[in-house]
Amino acid sequence: MSSTLDGPLLEGSLVRLEPLDHRHTPDLAAAAEEDRDSYRFTWVPRAAEVGEYIDAQLARASAGLLAPYAQVDRASGRAVGVTAYWEPRRWLEDGSVSAIEVGFTWLAASAQGTGLNTEAKYLLFRHAFENWGVARVDLKTDARNGRSRAAIEKAGARFEGVLRNWSRSWAPGEEGRLRDSAIFSIIAEEWPTCRKGLEQRLARARERGAQSAPDSSGSRVGRWPS
């Protein structure tokens, strides 16, 4: 079996997860320069750094460590962020993926709160559990990142604890330092319940999206939640 991690195109009604490529550079450069207030603990390149960022992710992919994606907003056709499968664990003799992390996720400010992130998680989780047959999906974030922790819990993951000095800090001014990481997981036995909850959330997001579509005068009715 190949040591690389095969992350196929995954498509929903709101977002299309395309394997990351340099063709996404212009869109991601624009996305990264929107309001950056939510990026305090997250690795998000500046516009001029997106090419190098993609190179780094593709190098990890070549080493079998990562399957990186661009998150493409289906309504606009633009890449508005990224995500990835990360650190596959291959415990069985056949070399299949037994557990995987979902991470390296960021979205443009304008795409946050629109349902894209929820659907992206749903697509990644579903493929991992139902196609790869994994026993576990991990998610982690800086232990200080309350917003990210709340979003992960809303996606159905269970908080397992904080591992001290666990991974590199991406916070400004903390270059070369380690951070405490909050660890979450979903295991295979929990996936059916998690899937149902995510599908219910997505149904509500799609309903809100329909309400915010332009009317005959060109005005928009309704709005996305903040």
mmCIF file with all atom_site columns, C-alpha atoms in Angstrom:
data_model
loop_
_atom_site.group_PDB
_atom_site.id
_atom_site.type_symbol
_atom_site.label_atom_id
_atom_site.label_alt_id
_atom_site.label_comp_id
_atom_site.label_asym_id
_atom_site.label_entity_id
_atom_site.label_seq_id
_atom_site.pdbx_PDB_ins_code
_atom_site.Cartn_x
_atom_site.Cartn_y
_atom_site.Cartn_z
_atom_site.occupancy
_atom_site.B_iso_or_equiv
_atom_site.pdbx_formal_charge
_atom_site.auth_seq_id
_atom_site.auth_comp_id
_atom_site.auth_asym_id
_atom_site.auth_atom_id
_atom_site.pdbx_PDB_model_num
ATOM 1   C CA . MET A 1 1   ? 0.000   0.000  0.000  1.00 0.00 ? 1   MET A CA 1
ATOM 2   C CA . SER A 1 2   ? 1.206   3.518  -0.823 1.00 0.00 ? 2   SER A CA 1
ATOM 3   C CA . SER A 1 3   ? 2.560   5.519  2.096  1.00 0.00 ? 3   SER A CA 1
ATOM 4   C CA . THR A 1 4   ? 0.859   8.674  0.810  1.00 0.00 ? 4   THR A CA 1
ATOM 5   C CA . LEU A 1 5   ? -2.562  9.636  2.127  1.00 0.00 ? 5   LEU A CA 1
ATOM 6   C CA . ASP A 1 6   ? -5.196  9.694  -0.604 1.00 0.00 ? 6   ASP A CA 1
ATOM 7   C CA . GLY A 1 7   ? -7.682  12.470 0.048  1.00 0.00 ? 7   GLY A CA 1
ATOM 8   C CA . PRO A 1 8   ? -10.274 12.406 -2.756 1.00 0.00 ? 8   PRO A CA 1
ATOM 9   C CA . LEU A 1 9   ? -12.456 15.316 -3.826 1.00 0.00 ? 9   LEU A CA 1
ATOM 10  C CA . LEU A 1 10  ? -15.378 15.617 -1.398 1.00 0.00 ? 10  LEU A CA 1
ATOM 11  C CA . GLU A 1 11  ? -18.457 17.592 -2.374 1.00 0.00 ? 11  GLU A CA 1
ATOM 12  C CA . GLY A 1 12  ? -21.462 18.847 -0.440 1.00 0.00 ? 12  GLY A CA 1
ATOM 13  C CA . SER A 1 13  ? -24.174 21.381 -1.180 1.00 0.00 ? 13  SER A CA 1
ATOM 14  C CA . LEU A 1 14  ? -22.297 24.328 0.389  1.00 0.00 ? 14  LEU A CA 1
ATOM 15  C CA . VAL A 1 15  ? -18.632 23.420 0.058  1.00 0.00 ? 15  VAL A CA 1
ATOM 16  C CA . ARG A 1 16  ? -16.406 21.413 -2.253 1.00 0.00 ? 16  ARG A CA 1
ATOM 17  C CA . LEU A 1 17  ? -13.186 20.091 -0.758 1.00 0.00 ? 17  LEU A CA 1
ATOM 18  C CA . GLU A 1 18  ? -10.615 20.038 -3.548 1.00 0.00 ? 18  GLU A CA 1
ATOM 19  C CA . PRO A 1 19  ? -7.104  18.605 -3.078 1.00 0.00 ? 19  PRO A CA 1
ATOM 20  C CA . LEU A 1 20  ? -4.943  21.674 -2.439 1.00 0.00 ? 20  LEU A CA 1
ATOM 21  C CA . ASP A 1 21  ? -3.025  22.977 -5.440 1.00 0.00 ? 21  ASP A CA 1
ATOM 22  C CA . HIS A 1 22  ? -1.258  26.138 -6.527 1.00 0.00 ? 22  HIS A CA 1
ATOM 23  C CA . ARG A 1 23  ? -4.273  27.033 -8.663 1.00 0.00 ? 23  ARG A CA 1
ATOM 24  C CA . HIS A 1 24  ? -5.956  27.985 -5.373 1.00 0.00 ? 24  HIS A CA 1
ATOM 25  C CA . THR A 1 25  ? -3.274  30.571 -4.577 1.00 0.00 ? 25  THR A CA 1
ATOM 26  C CA . PRO A 1 26  ? -5.080  33.760 -5.752 1.00 0.00 ? 26  PRO A CA 1
ATOM 27  C CA . ASP A 1 27  ? -8.318  32.925 -3.941 1.00 0.00 ? 27  ASP A CA 1
ATOM 28  C CA . LEU A 1 28  ? -6.561  31.897 -0.746 1.00 0.00 ? 28  LEU A CA 1
ATOM 29  C CA . ALA A 1 29  ? -4.383  35.014 -0.799 1.00 0.00 ? 29  ALA A CA 1
ATOM 30  C CA . ALA A 1 30  ? -7.541  37.137 -0.871 1.00 0.00 ? 30  ALA A CA 1
ATOM 31  C CA . ALA A 1 31  ? -9.246  34.996 1.776  1.00 0.00 ? 31  ALA A CA 1
ATOM 32  C CA . ALA A 1 32  ? -6.291  35.209 4.148  1.00 0.00 ? 32  ALA A CA 1
ATOM 33  C CA . GLU A 1 33  ? -6.305  39.007 4.083  1.00 0.00 ? 33  GLU A CA 1
ATOM 34  C CA . GLU A 1 34  ? -9.888  39.428 5.268  1.00 0.00 ? 34  GLU A CA 1
ATOM 35  C CA . ASP A 1 35  ? -10.439 40.310 8.933  1.00 0.00 ? 35  ASP A CA 1
ATOM 36  C CA . ARG A 1 36  ? -7.711  38.328 10.720 1.00 0.00 ? 36  ARG A CA 1
ATOM 37  C CA . ASP A 1 37  ? -8.951  38.825 14.285 1.00 0.00 ? 37  ASP A CA 1
ATOM 38  C CA . SER A 1 38  ? -10.005 35.166 14.576 1.00 0.00 ? 38  SER A CA 1
ATOM 39  C CA . TYR A 1 39  ? -6.553  33.867 13.580 1.00 0.00 ? 39  TYR A CA 1
ATOM 40  C CA . ARG A 1 40  ? -4.743  34.571 16.836 1.00 0.00 ? 40  ARG A CA 1
ATOM 41  C CA . PHE A 1 41  ? -3.934  30.907 17.519 1.00 0.00 ? 41  PHE A CA 1
ATOM 42  C CA . THR A 1 42  ? -4.070  29.522 13.968 1.00 0.00 ? 42  THR A CA 1
ATOM 43  C CA . TRP A 1 43  ? -1.442  29.233 11.233 1.00 0.00 ? 43  TRP A CA 1
ATOM 44  C CA . VAL A 1 44  ? -2.840  31.445 8.463  1.00 0.00 ? 44  VAL A CA 1
ATOM 45  C CA . PRO A 1 45  ? -0.376  32.835 5.921  1.00 0.00 ? 45  PRO A CA 1
ATOM 46  C CA . ARG A 1 46  ? -0.359  36.400 4.687  1.00 0.00 ? 46  ARG A CA 1
ATOM 47  C CA . ALA A 1 47  ? -1.241  36.849 1.020  1.00 0.00 ? 47  ALA A CA 1
ATOM 48  C CA . ALA A 1 48  ? 2.396   36.932 -0.089 1.00 0.00 ? 48  ALA A CA 1
ATOM 49  C CA . GLU A 1 49  ? 3.112   33.711 1.822  1.00 0.00 ? 49  GLU A CA 1
ATOM 50  C CA . VAL A 1 50  ? 0.335   31.534 0.366  1.00 0.00 ? 50  VAL A CA 1
ATOM 51  C CA . GLY A 1 51  ? 2.570   30.001 -2.325 1.00 0.00 ? 51  GLY A CA 1
ATOM 52  C CA . GLU A 1 52  ? 5.119   28.915 0.297  1.00 0.00 ? 52  GLU A CA 1
ATOM 53  C CA . TYR A 1 53  ? 2.289   27.707 2.551  1.00 0.00 ? 53  TYR A CA 1
ATOM 54  C CA . ILE A 1 54  ? 0.977   25.463 -0.226 1.00 0.00 ? 54  ILE A CA 1
ATOM 55  C CA . ASP A 1 55  ? 4.496   24.190 -0.925 1.00 0.00 ? 55  ASP A CA 1
ATOM 56  C CA . ALA A 1 56  ? 4.846   23.237 2.759  1.00 0.00 ? 56  ALA A CA 1
ATOM 57  C CA . GLN A 1 57  ? 1.512   21.409 2.772  1.00 0.00 ? 57  GLN A CA 1
ATOM 58  C CA . LEU A 1 58  ? 2.311   19.550 -0.442 1.00 0.00 ? 58  LEU A CA 1
ATOM 59  C CA . ALA A 1 59  ? 5.676   18.503 1.024  1.00 0.00 ? 59  ALA A CA 1
ATOM 60  C CA . ARG A 1 60  ? 3.867   17.048 4.018  1.00 0.00 ? 60  ARG A CA 1
ATOM 61  C CA . ALA A 1 61  ? 1.511   15.285 1.612  1.00 0.00 ? 61  ALA A CA 1
ATOM 62  C CA . SER A 1 62  ? 4.461   13.781 -0.298 1.00 0.00 ? 62  SER A CA 1
ATOM 63  C CA . ALA A 1 63  ? 5.806   12.450 3.008  1.00 0.00 ? 63  ALA A CA 1
ATOM 64  C CA . GLY A 1 64  ? 2.493   10.716 3.725  1.00 0.00 ? 64  GLY A CA 1
ATOM 65  C CA . LEU A 1 65  ? 1.685   12.988 6.663  1.00 0.00 ? 65  LEU A CA 1
ATOM 66  C CA . LEU A 1 66  ? -1.132  15.037 5.222  1.00 0.00 ? 66  LEU A CA 1
ATOM 67  C CA . ALA A 1 67  ? -3.968  15.204 2.678  1.00 0.00 ? 67  ALA A CA 1
ATOM 68  C CA . PRO A 1 68  ? -4.562  18.962 2.307  1.00 0.00 ? 68  PRO A CA 1
ATOM 69  C CA . TYR A 1 69  ? -7.713  20.519 0.877  1.00 0.00 ? 69  TYR A CA 1
ATOM 70  C CA . ALA A 1 70  ? -8.922  23.884 -0.339 1.00 0.00 ? 70  ALA A CA 1
ATOM 71  C CA . GLN A 1 71  ? -12.409 24.710 0.899  1.00 0.00 ? 71  GLN A CA 1
ATOM 72  C CA . VAL A 1 72  ? -14.279 26.011 -2.141 1.00 0.00 ? 72  VAL A CA 1
ATOM 73  C CA . ASP A 1 73  ? -17.515 27.917 -1.619 1.00 0.00 ? 73  ASP A CA 1
ATOM 74  C CA . ARG A 1 74  ? -19.884 26.359 -4.137 1.00 0.00 ? 74  ARG A CA 1
ATOM 75  C CA . ALA A 1 75  ? -21.993 29.525 -4.378 1.00 0.00 ? 75  ALA A CA 1
ATOM 76  C CA . SER A 1 76  ? -19.079 31.672 -5.563 1.00 0.00 ? 76  SER A CA 1
ATOM 77  C CA . GLY A 1 77  ? -16.679 29.024 -6.882 1.00 0.00 ? 77  GLY A CA 1
ATOM 78  C CA . ARG A 1 78  ? -13.855 30.611 -4.859 1.00 0.00 ? 78  ARG A CA 1
ATOM 79  C CA . ALA A 1 79  ? -11.487 28.934 -2.436 1.00 0.00 ? 79  ALA A CA 1
ATOM 80  C CA . VAL A 1 80  ? -12.205 30.525 0.942  1.00 0.00 ? 80  VAL A CA 1
ATOM 81  C CA . GLY A 1 81  ? -10.011 28.446 3.245  1.00 0.00 ? 81  GLY A CA 1
ATOM 82  C CA . VAL A 1 82  ? -8.231  25.165 3.805  1.00 0.00 ? 82  VAL A CA 1
ATOM 83  C CA . THR A 1 83  ? -8.440  21.997 5.873  1.00 0.00 ? 83  THR A CA 1
ATOM 84  C CA . ALA A 1 84  ? -6.704  18.626 5.916  1.00 0.00 ? 84  ALA A CA 1
ATOM 85  C CA . TYR A 1 85  ? -6.480  15.061 7.029  1.00 0.00 ? 85  TYR A CA 1
ATOM 86  C CA . TRP A 1 86  ? -3.372  14.877 9.199  1.00 0.00 ? 86  TRP A CA 1
ATOM 87  C CA . GLU A 1 87  ? -1.135  12.327 10.927 1.00 0.00 ? 87  GLU A CA 1
ATOM 88  C CA . PRO A 1 88  ? -2.671  9.014  9.822  1.00 0.00 ? 88  PRO A CA 1
ATOM 89  C CA . ARG A 1 89  ? -2.028  6.105  12.159 1.00 0.00 ? 89  ARG A CA 1
ATOM 90  C CA . ARG A 1 90  ? -1.693  2.756  10.432 1.00 0.00 ? 90  ARG A CA 1
ATOM 91  C CA . TRP A 1 91  ? -1.898  0.165  13.175 1.00 0.00 ? 91  TRP A CA 1
ATOM 92  C CA . LEU A 1 92  ? -3.033  -2.858 11.159 1.00 0.00 ? 92  LEU A CA 1
ATOM 93  C CA . GLU A 1 93  ? -0.768  -5.159 9.195  1.00 0.00 ? 93  GLU A CA 1
ATOM 94  C CA . ASP A 1 94  ? -2.471  -4.282 5.896  1.00 0.00 ? 94  ASP A CA 1
ATOM 95  C CA . GLY A 1 95  ? -1.345  -0.655 6.293  1.00 0.00 ? 95  GLY A CA 1
ATOM 96  C CA . SER A 1 96  ? -4.846  0.791  6.219  1.00 0.00 ? 96  SER A CA 1
ATOM 97  C CA . VAL A 1 97  ? -5.603  3.985  8.120  1.00 0.00 ? 97  VAL A CA 1
ATOM 98  C CA . SER A 1 98  ? -6.872  3.146  11.613 1.00 0.00 ? 98  SER A CA 1
ATOM 99  C CA . ALA A 1 99  ? -7.091  6.701  12.976 1.00 0.00 ? 99  ALA A CA 1
ATOM 100 C CA . ILE A 1 100 ? -6.707  10.194 11.544 1.00 0.00 ? 100 ILE A CA 1
ATOM 101 C CA . GLU A 1 101 ? -6.713  13.815 12.629 1.00 0.00 ? 101 GLU A CA 1
ATOM 102 C CA . VAL A 1 102 ? -8.677  16.602 10.955 1.00 0.00 ? 102 VAL A CA 1
ATOM 103 C CA . GLY A 1 103 ? -6.815  19.874 11.237 1.00 0.00 ? 103 GLY A CA 1
ATOM 104 C CA . PHE A 1 104 ? -4.908  22.727 9.545  1.00 0.00 ? 104 PHE A CA 1
ATOM 105 C CA . THR A 1 105 ? -8.294  24.425 9.156  1.00 0.00 ? 105 THR A CA 1
ATOM 106 C CA . TRP A 1 106 ? -8.937  28.104 8.532  1.00 0.00 ? 106 TRP A CA 1
ATOM 107 C CA . LEU A 1 107 ? -11.634 30.074 6.736  1.00 0.00 ? 107 LEU A CA 1
ATOM 108 C CA . ALA A 1 108 ? -11.939 33.620 5.455  1.00 0.00 ? 108 ALA A CA 1
ATOM 109 C CA . ALA A 1 109 ? -13.884 35.824 7.851  1.00 0.00 ? 109 ALA A CA 1
ATOM 110 C CA . SER A 1 110 ? -16.737 36.129 5.339  1.00 0.00 ? 110 SER A CA 1
ATOM 111 C CA . ALA A 1 111 ? -17.111 32.324 5.219  1.00 0.00 ? 111 ALA A CA 1
ATOM 112 C CA . GLN A 1 112 ? -17.244 31.843 8.969  1.00 0.00 ? 112 GLN A CA 1
ATOM 113 C CA . GLY A 1 113 ? -20.705 31.149 10.390 1.00 0.00 ? 113 GLY A CA 1
ATOM 114 C CA . THR A 1 114 ? -22.137 30.203 6.993  1.00 0.00 ? 114 THR A CA 1
ATOM 115 C CA . GLY A 1 115 ? -22.280 26.431 7.435  1.00 0.00 ? 115 GLY A CA 1
ATOM 116 C CA . LEU A 1 116 ? -19.246 25.754 5.225  1.00 0.00 ? 116 LEU A CA 1
ATOM 117 C CA . ASN A 1 117 ? -17.079 24.611 8.119  1.00 0.00 ? 117 ASN A CA 1
ATOM 118 C CA . THR A 1 118 ? -19.829 22.352 9.460  1.00 0.00 ? 118 THR A CA 1
ATOM 119 C CA . GLU A 1 119 ? -20.293 20.696 6.097  1.00 0.00 ? 119 GLU A CA 1
ATOM 120 C CA . ALA A 1 120 ? -16.540 20.350 5.550  1.00 0.00 ? 120 ALA A CA 1
ATOM 121 C CA . LYS A 1 121 ? -16.217 18.536 8.875  1.00 0.00 ? 121 LYS A CA 1
ATOM 122 C CA . TYR A 1 122 ? -19.191 16.348 7.968  1.00 0.00 ? 122 TYR A CA 1
ATOM 123 C CA . LEU A 1 123 ? -17.634 15.358 4.635  1.00 0.00 ? 123 LEU A CA 1
ATOM 124 C CA . LEU A 1 124 ? -14.231 14.630 6.184  1.00 0.00 ? 124 LEU A CA 1
ATOM 125 C CA . PHE A 1 125 ? -15.670 12.643 9.086  1.00 0.00 ? 125 PHE A CA 1
ATOM 126 C CA . ARG A 1 126 ? -18.011 10.665 6.836  1.00 0.00 ? 126 ARG A CA 1
ATOM 127 C CA . HIS A 1 127 ? -15.252 9.684  4.425  1.00 0.00 ? 127 HIS A CA 1
ATOM 128 C CA . ALA A 1 128 ? -12.911 8.708  7.260  1.00 0.00 ? 128 ALA A CA 1
ATOM 129 C CA . PHE A 1 129 ? -15.443 6.522  9.061  1.00 0.00 ? 129 PHE A CA 1
ATOM 130 C CA . GLU A 1 130 ? -17.444 5.137  6.145  1.00 0.00 ? 130 GLU A CA 1
ATOM 131 C CA . ASN A 1 131 ? -14.784 4.763  3.432  1.00 0.00 ? 131 ASN A CA 1
ATOM 132 C CA . TRP A 1 132 ? -11.547 4.277  5.321  1.00 0.00 ? 132 TRP A CA 1
ATOM 133 C CA . GLY A 1 133 ? -13.218 2.553  8.258  1.00 0.00 ? 133 GLY A CA 1
ATOM 134 C CA . VAL A 1 134 ? -11.194 4.406  10.886 1.00 0.00 ? 134 VAL A CA 1
ATOM 135 C CA . ALA A 1 135 ? -11.701 3.719  14.575 1.00 0.00 ? 135 ALA A CA 1
ATOM 136 C CA . ARG A 1 136 ? -11.079 7.329  15.599 1.00 0.00 ? 136 ARG A CA 1
ATOM 137 C CA . VAL A 1 137 ? -10.933 10.897 14.299 1.00 0.00 ? 137 VAL A CA 1
ATOM 138 C CA . ASP A 1 138 ? -8.935  13.438 16.333 1.00 0.00 ? 138 ASP A CA 1
ATOM 139 C CA . LEU A 1 139 ? -9.154  17.208 16.467 1.00 0.00 ? 139 LEU A CA 1
ATOM 140 C CA . LYS A 1 140 ? -6.944  19.524 18.506 1.00 0.00 ? 140 LYS A CA 1
ATOM 141 C CA . THR A 1 141 ? -6.503  23.224 19.074 1.00 0.00 ? 141 THR A CA 1
ATOM 142 C CA . ASP A 1 142 ? -4.584  25.650 21.247 1.00 0.00 ? 142 ASP A CA 1
ATOM 143 C CA . ALA A 1 143 ? -6.031  25.178 24.731 1.00 0.00 ? 143 ALA A CA 1
ATOM 144 C CA . ARG A 1 144 ? -6.530  28.964 24.954 1.00 0.00 ? 144 ARG A CA 1
ATOM 145 C CA . ASN A 1 145 ? -8.656  29.089 21.797 1.00 0.00 ? 145 ASN A CA 1
ATOM 146 C CA . GLY A 1 146 ? -12.147 29.076 23.261 1.00 0.00 ? 146 GLY A CA 1
ATOM 147 C CA . ARG A 1 147 ? -13.822 29.796 19.934 1.00 0.00 ? 147 ARG A CA 1
ATOM 148 C CA . SER A 1 148 ? -12.181 26.829 18.234 1.00 0.00 ? 148 SER A CA 1
ATOM 149 C CA . ARG A 1 149 ? -12.909 24.539 21.181 1.00 0.00 ? 149 ARG A CA 1
ATOM 150 C CA . ALA A 1 150 ? -16.596 25.473 21.103 1.00 0.00 ? 150 ALA A CA 1
ATOM 151 C CA . ALA A 1 151 ? -16.780 24.840 17.337 1.00 0.00 ? 151 ALA A CA 1
ATOM 152 C CA . ILE A 1 152 ? -15.153 21.422 17.695 1.00 0.00 ? 152 ILE A CA 1
ATOM 153 C CA . GLU A 1 153 ? -17.597 20.429 20.432 1.00 0.00 ? 153 GLU A CA 1
ATOM 154 C CA . LYS A 1 154 ? -20.532 21.604 18.287 1.00 0.00 ? 154 LYS A CA 1
ATOM 155 C CA . ALA A 1 155 ? -19.263 19.291 15.548 1.00 0.00 ? 155 ALA A CA 1
ATOM 156 C CA . GLY A 1 156 ? -19.861 16.382 17.917 1.00 0.00 ? 156 GLY A CA 1
ATOM 157 C CA . ALA A 1 157 ? -16.340 15.681 19.166 1.00 0.00 ? 157 ALA A CA 1
ATOM 158 C CA . ARG A 1 158 ? -15.689 14.780 22.797 1.00 0.00 ? 158 ARG A CA 1
ATOM 159 C CA . PHE A 1 159 ? -13.147 16.692 24.871 1.00 0.00 ? 159 PHE A CA 1
ATOM 160 C CA . GLU A 1 160 ? -10.473 14.352 26.207 1.00 0.00 ? 160 GLU A CA 1
ATOM 161 C CA . GLY A 1 161 ? -8.165  16.741 28.039 1.00 0.00 ? 161 GLY A CA 1
ATOM 162 C CA . VAL A 1 162 ? -5.253  19.133 27.648 1.00 0.00 ? 162 VAL A CA 1
ATOM 163 C CA . LEU A 1 163 ? -1.779  17.897 26.750 1.00 0.00 ? 163 LEU A CA 1
ATOM 164 C CA . ARG A 1 164 ? 0.851   20.296 28.029 1.00 0.00 ? 164 ARG A CA 1
ATOM 165 C CA . ASN A 1 165 ? 3.623   21.570 25.735 1.00 0.00 ? 165 ASN A CA 1
ATOM 166 C CA . TRP A 1 166 ? 2.202   19.288 23.062 1.00 0.00 ? 166 TRP A CA 1
ATOM 167 C CA . SER A 1 167 ? 2.686   21.146 19.793 1.00 0.00 ? 167 SER A CA 1
ATOM 168 C CA . ARG A 1 168 ? 4.070   24.266 18.173 1.00 0.00 ? 168 ARG A CA 1
ATOM 169 C CA . SER A 1 169 ? 2.449   27.571 19.086 1.00 0.00 ? 169 SER A CA 1
ATOM 170 C CA . TRP A 1 170 ? 1.172   29.718 16.219 1.00 0.00 ? 170 TRP A CA 1
ATOM 171 C CA . ALA A 1 171 ? 0.340   32.694 18.440 1.00 0.00 ? 171 ALA A CA 1
ATOM 172 C CA . PRO A 1 172 ? 2.120   35.929 17.485 1.00 0.00 ? 172 PRO A CA 1
ATOM 173 C CA . GLY A 1 173 ? 5.232   36.498 19.573 1.00 0.00 ? 173 GLY A CA 1
ATOM 174 C CA . GLU A 1 174 ? 5.478   32.830 20.543 1.00 0.00 ? 174 GLU A CA 1
ATOM 175 C CA . GLU A 1 175 ? 7.753   31.674 17.730 1.00 0.00 ? 175 GLU A CA 1
ATOM 176 C CA . GLY A 1 176 ? 9.808   28.685 18.808 1.00 0.00 ? 176 GLY A CA 1
ATOM 177 C CA . ARG A 1 177 ? 7.568   27.961 21.791 1.00 0.00 ? 177 ARG A CA 1
ATOM 178 C CA . LEU A 1 178 ? 5.239   25.057 22.490 1.00 0.00 ? 178 LEU A CA 1
ATOM 179 C CA . ARG A 1 179 ? 1.582   25.326 23.359 1.00 0.00 ? 179 ARG A CA 1
ATOM 180 C CA . ASP A 1 180 ? -0.841  23.323 25.458 1.00 0.00 ? 180 ASP A CA 1
ATOM 181 C CA . SER A 1 181 ? -3.258  21.497 23.141 1.00 0.00 ? 181 SER A CA 1
ATOM 182 C CA . ALA A 1 182 ? -6.894  20.670 23.868 1.00 0.00 ? 182 ALA A CA 1
ATOM 183 C CA . ILE A 1 183 ? -7.602  17.204 22.444 1.00 0.00 ? 183 ILE A CA 1
ATOM 184 C CA . PHE A 1 184 ? -10.974 16.060 21.100 1.00 0.00 ? 184 PHE A CA 1
ATOM 185 C CA . SER A 1 185 ? -12.087 12.896 19.359 1.00 0.00 ? 185 SER A CA 1
ATOM 186 C CA . ILE A 1 186 ? -14.938 10.999 17.748 1.00 0.00 ? 186 ILE A CA 1
ATOM 187 C CA . ILE A 1 187 ? -14.772 7.219  17.783 1.00 0.00 ? 187 ILE A CA 1
ATOM 188 C CA . ALA A 1 188 ? -16.506 4.884  15.366 1.00 0.00 ? 188 ALA A CA 1
ATOM 189 C CA . GLU A 1 189 ? -19.222 3.917  17.834 1.00 0.00 ? 189 GLU A CA 1
ATOM 190 C CA . GLU A 1 190 ? -20.156 7.595  18.236 1.00 0.00 ? 190 GLU A CA 1
ATOM 191 C CA . TRP A 1 191 ? -20.209 8.416  14.541 1.00 0.00 ? 191 TRP A CA 1
ATOM 192 C CA . PRO A 1 192 ? -23.895 7.532  13.828 1.00 0.00 ? 192 PRO A CA 1
ATOM 193 C CA . THR A 1 193 ? -25.083 9.932  16.539 1.00 0.00 ? 193 THR A CA 1
ATOM 194 C CA . CYS A 1 194 ? -22.550 12.566 15.486 1.00 0.00 ? 194 CYS A CA 1
ATOM 195 C CA . ARG A 1 195 ? -23.601 12.208 11.859 1.00 0.00 ? 195 ARG A CA 1
ATOM 196 C CA . LYS A 1 196 ? -27.262 12.739 12.726 1.00 0.00 ? 196 LYS A CA 1
ATOM 197 C CA . GLY A 1 197 ? -26.428 15.889 14.694 1.00 0.00 ? 197 GLY A CA 1
ATOM 198 C CA . LEU A 1 198 ? -24.313 17.325 11.876 1.00 0.00 ? 198 LEU A CA 1
ATOM 199 C CA . GLU A 1 199 ? -27.010 16.575 9.304  1.00 0.00 ? 199 GLU A CA 1
ATOM 200 C CA . GLN A 1 200 ? -29.549 18.422 11.432 1.00 0.00 ? 200 GLN A CA 1
ATOM 201 C CA . ARG A 1 201 ? -27.231 21.415 11.723 1.00 0.00 ? 201 ARG A CA 1
ATOM 202 C CA . LEU A 1 202 ? -26.642 21.403 7.978  1.00 0.00 ? 202 LEU A CA 1
ATOM 203 C CA . ALA A 1 203 ? -30.370 21.295 7.255  1.00 0.00 ? 203 ALA A CA 1
ATOM 204 C CA . ARG A 1 204 ? -30.816 24.429 9.367  1.00 0.00 ? 204 ARG A CA 1
ATOM 205 C CA . ALA A 1 205 ? -27.856 26.125 7.655  1.00 0.00 ? 205 ALA A CA 1
ATOM 206 C CA . ARG A 1 206 ? -29.276 25.384 4.211  1.00 0.00 ? 206 ARG A CA 1
ATOM 207 C CA . GLU A 1 207 ? -32.654 26.749 5.290  1.00 0.00 ? 207 GLU A CA 1
ATOM 208 C CA . ARG A 1 208 ? -31.037 29.965 6.488  1.00 0.00 ? 208 ARG A CA 1
ATOM 209 C CA . GLY A 1 209 ? -29.096 30.165 3.238  1.00 0.00 ? 209 GLY A CA 1
ATOM 210 C CA . ALA A 1 210 ? -32.299 29.901 1.225  1.00 0.00 ? 210 ALA A CA 1
ATOM 211 C CA . GLN A 1 211 ? -33.837 32.684 3.322  1.00 0.00 ? 211 GLN A CA 1
ATOM 212 C CA . SER A 1 212 ? -30.848 34.947 2.639  1.00 0.00 ? 212 SER A CA 1
ATOM 213 C CA . ALA A 1 213 ? -30.962 34.465 -1.154 1.00 0.00 ? 213 ALA A CA 1
ATOM 214 C CA . PRO A 1 214 ? -31.639 37.588 -3.267 1.00 0.00 ? 214 PRO A CA 1
ATOM 215 C CA . ASP A 1 215 ? -35.323 38.368 -3.871 1.00 0.00 ? 215 ASP A CA 1
ATOM 216 C CA . SER A 1 216 ? -36.742 39.651 -7.162 1.00 0.00 ? 216 SER A CA 1
ATOM 217 C CA . SER A 1 217 ? -35.597 43.201 -6.395 1.00 0.00 ? 217 SER A CA 1
ATOM 218 C CA . GLY A 1 218 ? -32.028 42.107 -5.802 1.00 0.00 ? 218 GLY A CA 1
ATOM 219 C CA . SER A 1 219 ? -32.237 42.668 -2.057 1.00 0.00 ? 219 SER A CA 1
ATOM 220 C CA . ARG A 1 220 ? -31.336 39.927 0.380  1.00 0.00 ? 220 ARG A CA 1
ATOM 221 C CA . VAL A 1 221 ? -33.832 38.541 2.870  1.00 0.00 ? 221 VAL A CA 1
ATOM 222 C CA . GLY A 1 222 ? -32.705 37.063 6.144  1.00 0.00 ? 222 GLY A CA 1
ATOM 223 C CA . ARG A 1 223 ? -29.064 36.806 7.126  1.00 0.00 ? 223 ARG A CA 1
ATOM 224 C CA . TRP A 1 224 ? -26.436 34.344 8.241  1.00 0.00 ? 224 TRP A CA 1
ATOM 225 C CA . PRO A 1 225 ? -25.865 34.118 11.969 1.00 0.00 ? 225 PRO A CA 1
ATOM 226 C CA . SER A 1 226 ? -22.716 35.737 13.298 1.00 0.00 ? 226 SER A CA 1
#
